[in-house]
C-alpha positions as a printed NumPy array, in Angstrom:
array([[ 40.465,  67.867, -30.596],
       [ 40.544,  71.634, -30.756],
       [ 39.611,  74.142, -33.453],
       [ 40.6  ,  77.802, -33.349],
       [ 39.237,  80.397, -35.787],
       [ 41.167,  83.393, -34.496],
       [ 38.337,  84.89 , -32.489],
       [ 37.145,  81.722, -30.763],
       [ 38.277,  78.214, -29.835],
       [ 36.134,  75.087, -29.69 ],
       [ 37.387,  71.92 , -28.026],
       [ 35.89 ,  68.449, -27.848],
       [ 37.005,  65.24 , -26.121],
       [ 35.557,  61.744, -26.614],
       [ 36.015,  59.076, -23.931],
       [ 34.867,  55.618, -25.065],
       [ 34.537,  52.738, -22.603],
       [ 34.444,  48.971, -23.158],
       [ 30.62 ,  48.918, -23.157],
       [ 30.438,  51.347, -26.063],
       [ 29.4  ,  54.402, -24.051],
       [ 30.83 ,  57.697, -25.274],
       [ 31.363,  60.617, -22.905],
       [ 31.567,  63.876, -24.833],
       [ 33.2  ,  66.91 , -23.212],
       [ 32.944,  70.239, -25.012],
       [ 34.376,  73.687, -24.412],
       [ 34.078,  77.121, -25.977],
       [ 36.604,  79.888, -25.332],
       [ 36.456,  83.37 , -26.903],
       [ 39.832,  84.731, -28.031],
       [ 38.715,  88.333, -28.545],
       [ 36.734,  90.847, -26.541],
       [ 33.312,  92.108, -27.585],
       [ 32.266,  89.151, -29.704],
       [ 28.558,  89.07 , -30.634],
       [ 26.089,  87.027, -28.625],
       [ 25.969,  83.32 , -29.441],
       [ 22.893,  81.619, -30.944],
       [ 23.688,  78.307, -29.238],
       [ 26.419,  76.387, -27.413],
       [ 26.514,  72.662, -28.111],
       [ 27.004,  70.225, -30.945],
       [ 25.17 ,  68.36 , -33.687],
       [ 25.159,  64.581, -34.211],
       [ 23.662,  62.806, -37.228],
       [ 22.185,  59.314, -36.77 ],
       [ 20.892,  56.817, -39.3  ],
       [ 17.295,  57.548, -40.244],
       [ 16.161,  54.207, -38.795],
       [ 16.491,  55.733, -35.318],
       [ 13.218,  57.595, -35.641],
       [ 11.504,  56.577, -32.375],
       [ 11.988,  59.307, -29.783],
       [ 11.527,  59.324, -26.029],
       [ 12.628,  62.015, -23.588],
       [ 12.267,  63.27 , -20.037],
       [ 12.025,  67.03 , -20.05 ],
       [  9.589,  69.672, -21.193],
       [  6.999,  68.791, -23.813],
       [  5.135,  67.509, -25.645],
       [  5.342,  70.472, -28.026],
       [  8.426,  72.48 , -28.96 ],
       [  9.663,  74.922, -26.343],
       [ 12.513,  77.372, -25.933],
       [ 14.374,  79.159, -23.155],
       [ 11.903,  82.08 , -23.239],
       [  8.927,  79.998, -24.429],
       [  8.709,  77.049, -22.034],
       [  6.279,  77.827, -19.197],
       [  3.41 ,  76.147, -21.055],
       [  5.406,  72.938, -21.578],
       [  5.158,  70.622, -18.578],
       [  8.004,  68.449, -17.327],
       [  7.31 ,  64.79 , -18.022],
       [  8.12 ,  61.621, -19.931],
       [  7.172,  61.86 , -23.614],
       [  7.209,  59.52 , -26.612],
       [  6.897,  60.529, -30.237],
       [  8.577,  60.187, -33.617],
       [ 11.312,  62.284, -35.161],
       [  9.088,  63.308, -38.083],
       [  6.571,  64.861, -35.694],
       [  9.241,  67.184, -34.266],
       [  9.446,  69.149, -37.517],
       [  7.004,  72.047, -37.963],
       [  6.522,  73.328, -41.501],
       [  6.522,  77.046, -40.791],
       [  5.962,  79.4  , -43.707],
       [  9.713,  79.964, -43.668],
       [ 12.089,  77.12 , -42.706],
       [ 13.657,  77.9  , -39.341],
       [ 14.663,  76.503, -35.96 ],
       [ 12.034,  73.979, -34.905],
       [ 11.236,  71.173, -32.493],
       [ 13.44 ,  72.265, -29.589],
       [ 12.966,  70.841, -26.073],
       [ 14.301,  72.439, -22.876],
       [ 15.201,  71.216, -19.379],
       [ 15.913,  67.737, -20.743],
       [ 17.436,  65.095, -18.472],
       [ 17.737,  62.335, -21.078],
       [ 16.493,  61.194, -24.458],
       [ 16.524,  57.925, -26.367],
       [ 16.406,  57.148, -30.077],
       [ 15.364,  53.701, -31.292],
       [ 14.834,  51.884, -34.565],
       [ 11.857,  49.75 , -33.534],
       [ 13.957,  46.553, -33.604],
       [ 15.441,  46.799, -30.138],
       [ 18.421,  48.987, -31.053],
       [ 18.449,  52.141, -28.933],
       [ 20.847,  54.846, -27.851],
       [ 20.392,  57.043, -24.806],
       [ 21.828,  60.547, -24.423],
       [ 21.97 ,  62.017, -20.927],
       [ 23.791,  64.605, -18.859],
       [ 24.198,  65.51 , -15.214],
       [ 23.018,  68.998, -16.202],
       [ 19.714,  69.801, -17.891],
       [ 20.16 ,  70.445, -21.612],
       [ 18.188,  71.374, -24.707],
       [ 17.798,  69.18 , -27.764],
       [ 16.071,  68.773, -31.084],
       [ 15.848,  65.651, -33.266],
       [ 14.842,  66.292, -36.869],
       [ 14.752,  64.492, -40.242],
       [ 16.534,  67.455, -41.869],
       [ 19.985,  68.985, -41.567],
       [ 20.529,  72.332, -39.913],
       [ 21.728,  73.592, -43.297],
       [ 18.313,  72.734, -44.793],
       [ 16.766,  75.454, -42.651],
       [ 17.013,  78.983, -44.019],
       [ 18.873,  81.283, -41.636],
       [ 20.059,  83.826, -44.198],
       [ 17.811,  86.902, -44.092],
       [ 19.121,  88.102, -47.462],
       [ 18.594,  84.783, -49.244],
       [ 16.133,  85.046, -52.12 ],
       [ 15.004,  81.419, -51.934],
       [ 12.395,  81.751, -49.191],
       [ 10.887,  78.317, -49.735],
       [  7.978,  77.24 , -47.532],
       [  8.835,  74.967, -44.622],
       [  6.505,  72.338, -46.059],
       [  8.712,  72.087, -49.145],
       [ 11.845,  71.001, -47.278],
       [ 12.331,  67.285, -48.107],
       [ 12.978,  64.876, -45.256],
       [ 16.289,  63.013, -45.362],
       [ 16.976,  59.454, -44.208],
       [ 18.741,  60.79 , -41.121],
       [ 18.09 ,  61.977, -37.594],
       [ 19.922,  65.242, -36.946],
       [ 20.245,  65.788, -33.195],
       [ 21.285,  69.077, -31.629],
       [ 22.546,  68.648, -28.066],
       [ 22.712,  72.155, -26.645],
       [ 24.224,  73.274, -23.376],
       [ 22.431,  76.546, -24.117],
       [ 20.334,  77.99 , -26.935],
       [ 19.327,  81.633, -27.182],
       [ 15.661,  82.475, -26.651],
       [ 13.306,  83.183, -29.536],
       [ 12.688,  86.868, -28.788],
       [ 10.226,  88.766, -30.949],
       [  8.437,  90.375, -28.01 ],
       [  7.611,  93.393, -30.205],
       [  5.465,  91.143, -32.451],
       [  8.555,  90.042, -34.386],
       [ 12.187,  90.941, -34.948],
       [ 13.355,  91.943, -31.466],
       [ 16.27 ,  90.156, -29.823],
       [ 15.477,  87.993, -26.806],
       [ 15.408,  89.767, -23.457],
       [ 18.915,  90.068, -21.946],
       [ 18.406,  87.136, -19.565],
       [ 17.742,  84.844, -22.548],
       [ 20.861,  85.774, -24.514],
       [ 24.167,  83.898, -24.512],
       [ 27.2  ,  86.144, -23.997],
       [ 30.445,  85.132, -25.681],
       [ 32.368,  83.797, -22.699],
       [ 33.916,  80.473, -21.731],
       [ 31.595,  77.463, -21.502],
       [ 32.161,  73.814, -20.625],
       [ 29.631,  70.994, -20.857],
       [ 29.415,  67.234, -21.192],
       [ 26.974,  64.468, -22.019],
       [ 26.978,  60.706, -22.465],
       [ 25.768,  58.546, -25.369],
       [ 25.245,  54.888, -24.542],
       [ 23.654,  51.832, -26.187],
       [ 20.757,  50.422, -24.165],
       [ 18.249,  47.588, -24.416],
       [ 18.557,  44.02 , -25.604],
       [ 19.54 ,  44.942, -29.129],
       [ 21.881,  47.751, -28.064],
       [ 22.742,  50.303, -30.759],
       [ 24.381,  49.595, -34.079]])
């Protein structure tokens, strides 16, 4: 599948094998010069809310970002999806993990799905949609992060890249140049596969 908006093109291919594994191949191609920097390159997948047990090998246990990860050690971590959400005074990006090799989501009844890639990736797994988080600086409804209701879902961002947080001037500054994502061509892939006795539903 391929979507073109005039200034950019996004392509995605799904390869499904007989065991139920899905290989996802994504691509981003700019169609104009001098496009703005990109906030992230990747995709979002929404799972049933029953898949709220989280395990990953990467940086943790707390949230970490491209320019905020040195204090997060590489290791194997287990937690829940609900604990990945931080109720900041303003709803915003939260719960990200960097340098991830794989993650699993399970429902506690033996049904699990593993997501992995040959390349390190970033991810977040949250009980809210990306649209529930306020990204509009001009929006008048600046509700507190603690007021965002959890949904019966697990919204997973699988990111080939995500821009750094920035704010090195106390707040407001763009990330340093090495933590920005220029608008150029990108290709990435990852695999989703059912694992365990119960497999995934």
